[in-house]
mmCIF file of C-alpha atoms in Angstrom:
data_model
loop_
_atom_site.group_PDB
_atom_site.id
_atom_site.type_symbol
_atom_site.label_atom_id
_atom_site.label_comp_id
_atom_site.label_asym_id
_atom_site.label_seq_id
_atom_site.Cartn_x
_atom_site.Cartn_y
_atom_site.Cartn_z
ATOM 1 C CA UNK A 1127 28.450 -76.003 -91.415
ATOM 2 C CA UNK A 1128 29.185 -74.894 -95.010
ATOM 3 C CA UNK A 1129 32.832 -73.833 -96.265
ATOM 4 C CA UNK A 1130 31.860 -73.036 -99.510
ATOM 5 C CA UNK A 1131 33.129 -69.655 -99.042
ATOM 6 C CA UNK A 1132 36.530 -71.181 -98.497
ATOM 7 C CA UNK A 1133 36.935 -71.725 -102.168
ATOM 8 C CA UNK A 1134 40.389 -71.419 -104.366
ATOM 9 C CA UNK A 1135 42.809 -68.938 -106.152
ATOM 10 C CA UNK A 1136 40.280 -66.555 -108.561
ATOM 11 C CA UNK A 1137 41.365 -65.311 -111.622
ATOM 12 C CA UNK A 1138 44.094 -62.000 -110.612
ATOM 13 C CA UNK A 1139 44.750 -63.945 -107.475
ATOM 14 C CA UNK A 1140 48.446 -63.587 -106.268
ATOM 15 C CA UNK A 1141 48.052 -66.647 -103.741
ATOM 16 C CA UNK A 1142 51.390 -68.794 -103.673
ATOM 17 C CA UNK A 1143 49.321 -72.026 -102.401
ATOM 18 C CA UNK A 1144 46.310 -72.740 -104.262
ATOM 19 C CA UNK A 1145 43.696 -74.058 -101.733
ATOM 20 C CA UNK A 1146 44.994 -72.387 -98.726
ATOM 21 C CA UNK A 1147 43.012 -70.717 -96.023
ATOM 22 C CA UNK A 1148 42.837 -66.879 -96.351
ATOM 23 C CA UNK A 1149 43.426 -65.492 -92.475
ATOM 24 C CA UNK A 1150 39.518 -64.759 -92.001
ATOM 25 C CA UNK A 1151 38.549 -67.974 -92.777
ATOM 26 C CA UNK A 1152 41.023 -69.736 -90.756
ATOM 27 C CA UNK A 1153 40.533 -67.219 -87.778
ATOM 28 C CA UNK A 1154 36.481 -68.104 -88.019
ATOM 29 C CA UNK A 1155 37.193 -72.245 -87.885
ATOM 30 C CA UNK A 1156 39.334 -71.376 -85.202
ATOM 31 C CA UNK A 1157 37.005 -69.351 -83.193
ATOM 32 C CA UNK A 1158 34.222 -71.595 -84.125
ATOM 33 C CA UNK A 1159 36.271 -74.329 -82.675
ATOM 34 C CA UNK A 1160 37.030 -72.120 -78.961
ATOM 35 C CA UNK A 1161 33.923 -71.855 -78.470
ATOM 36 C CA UNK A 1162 32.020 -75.762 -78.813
ATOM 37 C CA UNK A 1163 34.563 -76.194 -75.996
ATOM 38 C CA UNK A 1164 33.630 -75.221 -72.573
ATOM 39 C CA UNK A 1165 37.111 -74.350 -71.720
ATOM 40 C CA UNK A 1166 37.512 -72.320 -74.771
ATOM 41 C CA UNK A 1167 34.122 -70.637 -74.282
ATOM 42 C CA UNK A 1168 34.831 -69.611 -70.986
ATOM 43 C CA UNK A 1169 38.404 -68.073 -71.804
ATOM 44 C CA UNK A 1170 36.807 -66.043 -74.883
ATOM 45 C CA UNK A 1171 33.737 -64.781 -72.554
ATOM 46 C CA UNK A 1172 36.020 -63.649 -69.878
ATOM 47 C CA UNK A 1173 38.583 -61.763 -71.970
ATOM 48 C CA UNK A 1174 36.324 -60.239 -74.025
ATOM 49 C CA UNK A 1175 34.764 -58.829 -70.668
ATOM 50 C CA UNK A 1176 37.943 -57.529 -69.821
ATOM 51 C CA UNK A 1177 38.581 -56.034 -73.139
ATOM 52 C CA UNK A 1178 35.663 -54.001 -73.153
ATOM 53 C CA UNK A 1179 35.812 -52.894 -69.587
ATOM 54 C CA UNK A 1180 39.317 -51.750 -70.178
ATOM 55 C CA UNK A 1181 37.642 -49.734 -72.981
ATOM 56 C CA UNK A 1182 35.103 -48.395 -71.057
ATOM 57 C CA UNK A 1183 36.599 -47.412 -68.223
ATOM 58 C CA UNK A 1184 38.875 -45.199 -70.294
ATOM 59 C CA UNK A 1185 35.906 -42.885 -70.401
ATOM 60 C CA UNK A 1186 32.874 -43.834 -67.758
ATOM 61 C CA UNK A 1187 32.958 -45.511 -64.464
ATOM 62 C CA UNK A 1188 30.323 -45.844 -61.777
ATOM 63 C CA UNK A 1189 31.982 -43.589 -59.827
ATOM 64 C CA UNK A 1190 34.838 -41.229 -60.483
ATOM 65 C CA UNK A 1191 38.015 -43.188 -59.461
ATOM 66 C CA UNK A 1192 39.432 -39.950 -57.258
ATOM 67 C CA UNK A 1193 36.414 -38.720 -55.483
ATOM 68 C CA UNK A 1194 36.754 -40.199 -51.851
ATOM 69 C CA UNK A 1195 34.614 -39.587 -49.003
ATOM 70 C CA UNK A 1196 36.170 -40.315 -45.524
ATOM 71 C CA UNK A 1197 32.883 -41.085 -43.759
ATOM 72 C CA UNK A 1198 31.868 -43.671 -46.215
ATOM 73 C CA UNK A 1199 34.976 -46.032 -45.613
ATOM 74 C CA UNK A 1200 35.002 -49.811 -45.755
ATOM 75 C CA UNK A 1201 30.724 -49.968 -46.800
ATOM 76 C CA UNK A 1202 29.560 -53.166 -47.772
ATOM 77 C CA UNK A 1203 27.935 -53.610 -51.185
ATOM 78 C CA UNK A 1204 24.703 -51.174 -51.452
ATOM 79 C CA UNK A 1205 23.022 -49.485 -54.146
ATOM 80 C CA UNK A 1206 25.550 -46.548 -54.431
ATOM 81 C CA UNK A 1207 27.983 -48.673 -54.165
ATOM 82 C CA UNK A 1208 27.578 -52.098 -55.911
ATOM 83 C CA UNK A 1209 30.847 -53.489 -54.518
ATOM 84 C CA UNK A 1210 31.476 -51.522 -51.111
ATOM 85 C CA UNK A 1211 34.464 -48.588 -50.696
ATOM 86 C CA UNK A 1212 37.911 -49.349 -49.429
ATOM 87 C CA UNK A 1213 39.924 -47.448 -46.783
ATOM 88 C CA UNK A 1214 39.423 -44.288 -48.527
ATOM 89 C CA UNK A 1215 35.665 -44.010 -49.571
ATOM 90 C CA UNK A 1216 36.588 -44.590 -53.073
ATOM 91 C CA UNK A 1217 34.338 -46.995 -54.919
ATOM 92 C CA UNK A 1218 36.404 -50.620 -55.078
ATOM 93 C CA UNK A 1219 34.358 -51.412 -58.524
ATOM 94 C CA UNK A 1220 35.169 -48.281 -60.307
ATOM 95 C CA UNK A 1221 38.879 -48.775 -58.838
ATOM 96 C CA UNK A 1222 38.825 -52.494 -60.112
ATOM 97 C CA UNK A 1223 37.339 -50.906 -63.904
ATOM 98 C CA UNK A 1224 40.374 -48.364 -64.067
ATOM 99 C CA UNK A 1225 42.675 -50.862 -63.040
ATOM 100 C CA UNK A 1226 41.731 -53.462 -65.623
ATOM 101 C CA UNK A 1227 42.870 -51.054 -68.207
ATOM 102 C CA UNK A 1228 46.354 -50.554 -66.721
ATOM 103 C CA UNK A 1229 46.587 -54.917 -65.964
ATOM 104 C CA UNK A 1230 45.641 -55.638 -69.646
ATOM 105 C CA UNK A 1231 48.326 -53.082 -70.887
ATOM 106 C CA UNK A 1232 51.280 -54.730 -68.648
ATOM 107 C CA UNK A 1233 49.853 -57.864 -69.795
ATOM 108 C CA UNK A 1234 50.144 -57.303 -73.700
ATOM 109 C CA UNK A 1235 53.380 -55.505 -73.527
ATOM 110 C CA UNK A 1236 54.720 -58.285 -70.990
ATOM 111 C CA UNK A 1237 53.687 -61.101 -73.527
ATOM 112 C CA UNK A 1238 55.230 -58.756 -76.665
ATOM 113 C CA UNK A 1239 58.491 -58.484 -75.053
ATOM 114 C CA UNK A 1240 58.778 -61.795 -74.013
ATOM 115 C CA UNK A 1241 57.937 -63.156 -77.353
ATOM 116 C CA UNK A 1242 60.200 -61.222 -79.155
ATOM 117 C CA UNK A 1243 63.161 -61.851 -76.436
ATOM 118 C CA UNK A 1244 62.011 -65.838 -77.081
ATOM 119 C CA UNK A 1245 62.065 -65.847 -80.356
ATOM 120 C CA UNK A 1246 65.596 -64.146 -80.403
ATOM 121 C CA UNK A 1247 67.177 -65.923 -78.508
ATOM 122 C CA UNK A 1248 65.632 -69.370 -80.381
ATOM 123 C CA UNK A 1249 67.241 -67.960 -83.311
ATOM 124 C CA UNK A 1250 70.468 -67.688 -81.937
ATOM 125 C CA UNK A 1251 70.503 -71.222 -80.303
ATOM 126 C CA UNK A 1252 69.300 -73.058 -83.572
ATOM 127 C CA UNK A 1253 72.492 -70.842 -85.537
ATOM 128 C CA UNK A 1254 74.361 -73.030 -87.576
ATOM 129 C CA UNK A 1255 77.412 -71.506 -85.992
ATOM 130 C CA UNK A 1256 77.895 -74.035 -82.963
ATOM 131 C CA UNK A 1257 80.169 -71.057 -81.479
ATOM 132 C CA UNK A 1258 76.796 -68.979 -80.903
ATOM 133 C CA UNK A 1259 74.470 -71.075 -80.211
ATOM 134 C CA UNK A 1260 76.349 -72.997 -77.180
ATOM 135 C CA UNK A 1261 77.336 -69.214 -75.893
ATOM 136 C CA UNK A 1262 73.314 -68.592 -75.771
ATOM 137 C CA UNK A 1263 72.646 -71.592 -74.707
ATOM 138 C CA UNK A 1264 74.482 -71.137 -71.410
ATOM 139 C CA UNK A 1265 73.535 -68.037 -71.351
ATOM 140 C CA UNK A 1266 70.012 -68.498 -70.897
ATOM 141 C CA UNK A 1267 70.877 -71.293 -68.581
ATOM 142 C CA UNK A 1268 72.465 -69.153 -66.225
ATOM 143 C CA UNK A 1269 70.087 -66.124 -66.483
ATOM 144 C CA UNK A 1270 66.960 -68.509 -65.956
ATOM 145 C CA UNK A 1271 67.337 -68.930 -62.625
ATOM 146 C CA UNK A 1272 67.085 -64.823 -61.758
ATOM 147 C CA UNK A 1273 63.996 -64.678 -60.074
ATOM 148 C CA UNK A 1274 61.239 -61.747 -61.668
ATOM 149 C CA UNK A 1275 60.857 -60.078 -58.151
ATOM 150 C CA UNK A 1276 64.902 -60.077 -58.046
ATOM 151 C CA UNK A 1277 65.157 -58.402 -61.265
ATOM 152 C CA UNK A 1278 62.400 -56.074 -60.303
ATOM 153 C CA UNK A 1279 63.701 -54.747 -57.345
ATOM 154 C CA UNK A 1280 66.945 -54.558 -58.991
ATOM 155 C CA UNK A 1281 65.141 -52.221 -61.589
ATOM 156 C CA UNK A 1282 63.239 -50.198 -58.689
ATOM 157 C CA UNK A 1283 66.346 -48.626 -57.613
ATOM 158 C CA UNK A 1284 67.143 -46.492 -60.617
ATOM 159 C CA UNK A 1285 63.377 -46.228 -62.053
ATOM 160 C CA UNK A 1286 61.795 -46.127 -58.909
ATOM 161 C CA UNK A 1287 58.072 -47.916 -58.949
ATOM 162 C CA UNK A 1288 56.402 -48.177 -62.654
ATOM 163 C CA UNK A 1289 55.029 -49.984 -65.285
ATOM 164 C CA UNK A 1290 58.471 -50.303 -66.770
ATOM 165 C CA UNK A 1291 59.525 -52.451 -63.945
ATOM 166 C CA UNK A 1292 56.909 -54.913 -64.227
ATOM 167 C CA UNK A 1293 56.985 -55.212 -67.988
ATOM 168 C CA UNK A 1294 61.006 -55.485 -67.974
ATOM 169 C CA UNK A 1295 60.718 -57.828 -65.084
ATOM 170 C CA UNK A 1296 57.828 -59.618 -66.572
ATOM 171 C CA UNK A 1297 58.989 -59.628 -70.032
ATOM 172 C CA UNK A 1298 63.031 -60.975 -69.501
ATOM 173 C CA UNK A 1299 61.982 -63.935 -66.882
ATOM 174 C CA UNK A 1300 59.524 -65.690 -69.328
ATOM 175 C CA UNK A 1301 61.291 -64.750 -72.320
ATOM 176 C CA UNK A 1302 64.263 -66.833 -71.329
ATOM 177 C CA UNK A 1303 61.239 -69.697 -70.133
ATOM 178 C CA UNK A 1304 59.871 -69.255 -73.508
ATOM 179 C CA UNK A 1305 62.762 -69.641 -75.722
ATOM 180 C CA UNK A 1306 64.030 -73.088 -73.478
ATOM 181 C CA UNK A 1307 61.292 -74.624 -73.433
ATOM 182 C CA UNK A 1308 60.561 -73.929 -77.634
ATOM 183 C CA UNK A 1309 64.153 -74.570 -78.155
ATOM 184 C CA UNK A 1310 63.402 -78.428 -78.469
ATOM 185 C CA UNK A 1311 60.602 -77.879 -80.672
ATOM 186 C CA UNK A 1312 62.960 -75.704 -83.205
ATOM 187 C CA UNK A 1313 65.774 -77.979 -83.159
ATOM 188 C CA UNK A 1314 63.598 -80.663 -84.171
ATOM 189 C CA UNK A 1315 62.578 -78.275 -86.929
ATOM 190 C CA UNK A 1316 65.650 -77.230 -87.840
ATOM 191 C CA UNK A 1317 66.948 -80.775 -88.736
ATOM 192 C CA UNK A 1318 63.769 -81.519 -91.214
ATOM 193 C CA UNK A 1319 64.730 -82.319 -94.581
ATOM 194 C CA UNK A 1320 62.283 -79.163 -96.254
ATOM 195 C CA UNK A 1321 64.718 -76.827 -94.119
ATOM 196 C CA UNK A 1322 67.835 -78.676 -95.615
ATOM 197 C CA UNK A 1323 66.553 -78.337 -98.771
ATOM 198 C CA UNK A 1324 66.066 -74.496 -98.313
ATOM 199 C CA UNK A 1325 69.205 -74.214 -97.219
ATOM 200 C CA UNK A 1326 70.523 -76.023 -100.016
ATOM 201 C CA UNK A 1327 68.423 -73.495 -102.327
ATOM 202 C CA UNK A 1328 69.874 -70.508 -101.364
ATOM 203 C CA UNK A 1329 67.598 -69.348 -98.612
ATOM 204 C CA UNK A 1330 68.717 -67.126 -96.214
ATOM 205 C CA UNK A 1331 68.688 -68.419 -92.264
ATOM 206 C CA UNK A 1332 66.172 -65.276 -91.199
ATOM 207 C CA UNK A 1333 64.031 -66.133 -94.094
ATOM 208 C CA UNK A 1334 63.979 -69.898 -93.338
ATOM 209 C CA UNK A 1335 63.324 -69.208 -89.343
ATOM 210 C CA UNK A 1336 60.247 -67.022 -89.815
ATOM 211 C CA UNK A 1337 58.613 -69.178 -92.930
ATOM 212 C CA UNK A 1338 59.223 -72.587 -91.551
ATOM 213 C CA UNK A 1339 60.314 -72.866 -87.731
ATOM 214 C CA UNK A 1340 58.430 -70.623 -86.229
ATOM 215 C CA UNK A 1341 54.941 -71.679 -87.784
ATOM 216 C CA UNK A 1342 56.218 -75.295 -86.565
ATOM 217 C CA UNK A 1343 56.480 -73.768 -82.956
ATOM 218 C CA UNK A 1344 53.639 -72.093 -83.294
ATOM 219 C CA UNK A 1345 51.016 -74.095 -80.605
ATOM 220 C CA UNK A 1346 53.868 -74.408 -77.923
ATOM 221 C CA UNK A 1347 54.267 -70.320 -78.092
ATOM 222 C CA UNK A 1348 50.847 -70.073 -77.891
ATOM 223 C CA UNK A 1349 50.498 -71.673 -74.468
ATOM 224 C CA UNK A 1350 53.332 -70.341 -73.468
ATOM 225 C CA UNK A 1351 52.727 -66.652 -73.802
ATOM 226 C CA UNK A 1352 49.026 -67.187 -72.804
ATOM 227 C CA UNK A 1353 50.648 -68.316 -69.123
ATOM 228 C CA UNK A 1354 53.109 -65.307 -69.914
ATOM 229 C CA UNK A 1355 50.024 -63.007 -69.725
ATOM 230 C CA UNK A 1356 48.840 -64.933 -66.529
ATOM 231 C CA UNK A 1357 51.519 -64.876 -64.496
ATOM 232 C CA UNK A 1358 51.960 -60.724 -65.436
ATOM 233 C CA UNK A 1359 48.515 -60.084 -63.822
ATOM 234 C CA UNK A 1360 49.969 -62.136 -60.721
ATOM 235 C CA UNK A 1361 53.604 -60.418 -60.830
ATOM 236 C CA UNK A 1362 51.860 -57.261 -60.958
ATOM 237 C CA UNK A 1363 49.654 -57.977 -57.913
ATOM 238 C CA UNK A 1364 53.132 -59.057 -56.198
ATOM 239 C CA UNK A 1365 55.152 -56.633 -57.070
ATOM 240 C CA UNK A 1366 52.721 -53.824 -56.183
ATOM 241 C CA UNK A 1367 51.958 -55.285 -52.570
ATOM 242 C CA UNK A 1368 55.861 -54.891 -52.192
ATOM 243 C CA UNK A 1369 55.984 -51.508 -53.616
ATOM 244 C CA UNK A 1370 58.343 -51.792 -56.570
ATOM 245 C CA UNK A 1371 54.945 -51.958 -59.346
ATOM 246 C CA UNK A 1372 52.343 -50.120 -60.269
ATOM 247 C CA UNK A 1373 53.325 -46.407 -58.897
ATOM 248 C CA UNK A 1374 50.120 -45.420 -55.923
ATOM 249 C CA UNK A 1375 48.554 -42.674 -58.370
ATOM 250 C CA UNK A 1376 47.458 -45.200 -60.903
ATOM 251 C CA UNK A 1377 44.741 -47.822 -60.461
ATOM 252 C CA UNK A 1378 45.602 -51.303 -60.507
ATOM 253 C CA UNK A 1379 44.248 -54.579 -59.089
ATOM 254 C CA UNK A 1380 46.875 -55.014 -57.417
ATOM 255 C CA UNK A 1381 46.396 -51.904 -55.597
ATOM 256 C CA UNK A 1382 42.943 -52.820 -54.840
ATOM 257 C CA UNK A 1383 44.405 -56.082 -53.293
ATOM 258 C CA UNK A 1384 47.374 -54.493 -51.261
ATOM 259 C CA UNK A 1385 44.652 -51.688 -49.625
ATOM 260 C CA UNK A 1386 42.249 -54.397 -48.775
ATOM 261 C CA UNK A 1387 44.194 -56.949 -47.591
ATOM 262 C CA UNK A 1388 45.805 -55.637 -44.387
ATOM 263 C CA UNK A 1389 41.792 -55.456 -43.086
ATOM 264 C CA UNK A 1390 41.471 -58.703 -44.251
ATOM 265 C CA UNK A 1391 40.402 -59.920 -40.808
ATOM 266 C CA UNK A 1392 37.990 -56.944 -40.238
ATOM 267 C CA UNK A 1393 36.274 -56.577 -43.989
ATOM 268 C CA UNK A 1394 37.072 -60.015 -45.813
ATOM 269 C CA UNK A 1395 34.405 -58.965 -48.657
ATOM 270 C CA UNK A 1396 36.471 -56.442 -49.704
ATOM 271 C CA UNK A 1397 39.166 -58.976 -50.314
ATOM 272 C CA UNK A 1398 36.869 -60.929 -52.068
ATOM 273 C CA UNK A 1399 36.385 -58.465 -54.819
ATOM 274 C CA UNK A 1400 39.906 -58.045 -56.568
ATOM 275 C CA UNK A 1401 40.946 -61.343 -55.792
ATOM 276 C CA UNK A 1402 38.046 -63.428 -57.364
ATOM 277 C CA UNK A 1403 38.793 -60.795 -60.851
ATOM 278 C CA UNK A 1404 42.471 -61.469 -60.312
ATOM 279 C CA UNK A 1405 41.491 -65.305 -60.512
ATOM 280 C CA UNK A 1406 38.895 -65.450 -63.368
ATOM 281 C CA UNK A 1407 41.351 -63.744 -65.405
ATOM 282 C CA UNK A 1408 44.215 -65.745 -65.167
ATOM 283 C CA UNK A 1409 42.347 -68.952 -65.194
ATOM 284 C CA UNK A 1410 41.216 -67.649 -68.513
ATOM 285 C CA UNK A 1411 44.004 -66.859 -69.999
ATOM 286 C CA UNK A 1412 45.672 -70.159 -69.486
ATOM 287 C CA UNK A 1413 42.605 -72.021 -70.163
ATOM 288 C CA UNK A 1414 42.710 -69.824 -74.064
ATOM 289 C CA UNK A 1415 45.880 -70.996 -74.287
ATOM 290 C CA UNK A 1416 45.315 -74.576 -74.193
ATOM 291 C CA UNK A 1417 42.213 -74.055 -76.238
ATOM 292 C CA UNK A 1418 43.877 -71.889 -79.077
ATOM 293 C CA UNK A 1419 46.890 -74.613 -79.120
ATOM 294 C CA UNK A 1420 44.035 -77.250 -80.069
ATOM 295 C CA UNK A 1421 42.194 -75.213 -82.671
ATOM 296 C CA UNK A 1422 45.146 -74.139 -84.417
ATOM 297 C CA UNK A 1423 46.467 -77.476 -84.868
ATOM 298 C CA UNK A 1424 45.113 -79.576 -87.836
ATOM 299 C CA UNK A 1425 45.397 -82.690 -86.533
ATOM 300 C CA UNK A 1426 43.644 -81.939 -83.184
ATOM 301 C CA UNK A 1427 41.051 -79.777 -84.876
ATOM 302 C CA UNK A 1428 38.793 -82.102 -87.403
ATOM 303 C CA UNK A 1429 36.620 -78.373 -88.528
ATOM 304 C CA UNK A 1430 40.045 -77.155 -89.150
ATOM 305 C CA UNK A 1431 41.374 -80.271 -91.451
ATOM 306 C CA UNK A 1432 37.443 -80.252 -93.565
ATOM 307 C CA UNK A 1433 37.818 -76.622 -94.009
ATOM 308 C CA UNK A 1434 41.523 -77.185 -95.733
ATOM 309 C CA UNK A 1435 40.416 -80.509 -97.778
ATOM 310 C CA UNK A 1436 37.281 -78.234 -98.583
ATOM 311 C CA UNK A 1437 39.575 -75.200 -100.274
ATOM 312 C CA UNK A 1438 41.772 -78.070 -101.691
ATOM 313 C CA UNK A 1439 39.152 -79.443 -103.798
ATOM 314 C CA UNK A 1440 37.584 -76.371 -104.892
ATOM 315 C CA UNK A 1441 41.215 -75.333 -105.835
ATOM 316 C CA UNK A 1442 41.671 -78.038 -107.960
ATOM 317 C CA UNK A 1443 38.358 -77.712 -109.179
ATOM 318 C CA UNK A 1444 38.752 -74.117 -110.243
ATOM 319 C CA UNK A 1445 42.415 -75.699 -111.870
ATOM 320 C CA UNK A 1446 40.790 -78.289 -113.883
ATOM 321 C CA UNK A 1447 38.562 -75.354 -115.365
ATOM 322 C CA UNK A 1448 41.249 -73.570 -115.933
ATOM 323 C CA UNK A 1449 43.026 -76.263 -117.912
ATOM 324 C CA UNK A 1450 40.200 -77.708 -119.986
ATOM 325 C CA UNK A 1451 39.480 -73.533 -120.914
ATOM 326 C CA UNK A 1452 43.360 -73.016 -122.293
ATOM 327 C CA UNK A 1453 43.125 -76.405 -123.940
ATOM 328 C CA UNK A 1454 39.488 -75.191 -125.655
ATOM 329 C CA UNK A 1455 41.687 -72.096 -126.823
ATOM 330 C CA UNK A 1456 44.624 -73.994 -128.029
ATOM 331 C CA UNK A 1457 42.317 -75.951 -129.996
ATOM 332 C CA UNK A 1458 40.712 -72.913 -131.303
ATOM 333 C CA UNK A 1459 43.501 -71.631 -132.584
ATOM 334 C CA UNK A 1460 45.012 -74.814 -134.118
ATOM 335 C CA UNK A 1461 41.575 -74.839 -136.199
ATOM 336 C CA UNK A 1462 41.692 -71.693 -137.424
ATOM 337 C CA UNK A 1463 45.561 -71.821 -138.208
ATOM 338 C CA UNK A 1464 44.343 -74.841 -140.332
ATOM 339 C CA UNK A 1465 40.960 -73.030 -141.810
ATOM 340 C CA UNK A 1466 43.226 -70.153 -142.837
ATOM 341 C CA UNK A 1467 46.201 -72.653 -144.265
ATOM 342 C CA UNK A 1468 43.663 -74.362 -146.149
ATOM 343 C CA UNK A 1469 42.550 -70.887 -147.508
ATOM 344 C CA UNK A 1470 45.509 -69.955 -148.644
ATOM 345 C CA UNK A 1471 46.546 -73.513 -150.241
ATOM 346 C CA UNK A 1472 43.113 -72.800 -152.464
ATOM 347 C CA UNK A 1473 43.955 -68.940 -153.350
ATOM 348 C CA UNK A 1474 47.822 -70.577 -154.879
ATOM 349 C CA UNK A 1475 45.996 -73.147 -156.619
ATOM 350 C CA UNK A 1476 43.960 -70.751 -158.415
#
């Protein structure tokens, strides 16, 4: 593979760090890196799957999600319908295409809440003021060990069953996770001499979080909100079946599961269906998080480390141009200040 195009600052350029990556190039190594793995691979086939059935389903299904026929309950998988009907007559694979849209949003608003709660609350524990951080620190200790479904029922009573419980519920228990188990990471970051010397410069603590702990956290957040996203598909399922989730007029997998499983002993197959998606998706999504960790991290990704030493050199390269072209000028213009002193030494002497 050739990284030519990952060449160095052009002329105009307003790059800080001559040589670096641009975000296109680095996503592309990365991607490129996912997918020689089989683990990787497999994550990025199945998401990508879900991300454009969640699209789709937003305007075409099989079926239409509400049209039920009572004579047609609990069919096994025929031609009109690929995957059976459940206790209704309602079509379980348009039901399972419609609910993918409404998993994949509790799942990206779970995983943005709990990364910004995380990162928060990180902040607060790595505060110089030892007053603070302690406060948060037992803080989080002590809220850690509310259970989601706890805090979701506790929700249920004034909001009644939604997606705001789940992504609350969701969202607060693995933020708190998120931020003790980075916590170690950032301290260790924190205490670095490059930080000490930014403090010593003058650099503001926001300023020095965001530019050098978090990118030093970076591969530990990424597994850790990819098993966010996980277990939100799972809480979801949960908290549905007990009837404090997804509200009945929306579709959700988990609703697919809750109908389907109290026949489980009579129609197993219909079971099968919601459970086997539920599966593939969340073994996905943790396997993309181990995967990403390794292709984002230079030392565990060799493509990633040639593609950097790659833009170094042409960097310097394109530098040493650079330099030899202002020397030719300076030298240009030292010869013709001499030319024209010369000319003028000749014009006095006549």
């Amino acid at each position: 593979m050739s990284w030519e195009h990952a060449d160095g600052p052009r002329p105009g350029s307003k790059a800080a760090f001559p040589g670096r990556l641009g975000f296109f190039v680095r996503m592309r190594v990365v991607l490129a890196s996912m997918w020689r793995k089989a683990s990787g691979r497999y994550s990025l086939i199945v998401l990508a799957i879900w991300i454009l059935v969640s699209l789709v389903s937003r305007f075409w299904t099989p079926v239409p999600i509400w049209n039920t026929d009572g004579y047609r309950i609990w069919q096994a998988p025929s031609r009109a319908h690929l995957l059976g009907t459940d206790g209704t007559g309602a079509d379980i694979l348009s039901w399972l295409m419609a609910g993918s849209a409404t998993n994949l949003a509790i799942s990206l608003l779970a995983v943005i809440l709990s990364g910004v709660l995380g990162l928060l609350l990180v902040m607060a524990m790595v505060s110089r003021r030892s007053g603070v951080s302690q406060a948060v620190v037992v803080m989080v200790d002590a809220l850690i060990s509310l259970p989601t479904v706890l805090l979701a029922l506790i929700l249920a009573v004034p909001l009644g069953p939604s997606i705001v419980v789940v992504v609350v519920a969701c969202g607060f228990g693995y933020g708190l996770n998120l931020a003790r188990i980075v916590l170690p990471q950032a301290l260790l970051a924190a205490e670095s001499d490059y930080v000490r010397s930014a403090r010593h410069s003058g650099v503001g603590s926001f300023r020095i979080f965001c530019t050098h702990l978090v990118p030093n956290v970076i591969p530990v957040l990424c597994v850790q909100l990819s098993m966010s996203a996980g277990t939100s598909v799972l809480a979801e399922a949960g908290l549905t079946y007990l009837g404090v989730g997804v509200p009945s007029g929306l579709p959700s997998w988990g609703h697919s599961l809750t109908t389907s499983v109290k026949f489980i002993n009579v129609f197993p197959l219909n079971v099968l269906w919601p459970g086997l998606v539920v599966t593939m998706v969340v073994l996905a999504l943790n396997l993309f998080g181990d995967a990403l960790r390794d292709a984002i991290d230079p030392v565990a990704n060799p493509g990633l480390r040639a593609a950097v030493a790659v833009a170094g050199r042409s960097a310097l390269h394109f530098a040493r141009q650079e330099t030899s072209a202002q020397l030719d000028d300076s030298g240009r213009h030292v010869e013709n200040a001499i030319h024209a002193g010369q000319g003028g030494n000749d014009v006095a002497e006549n």
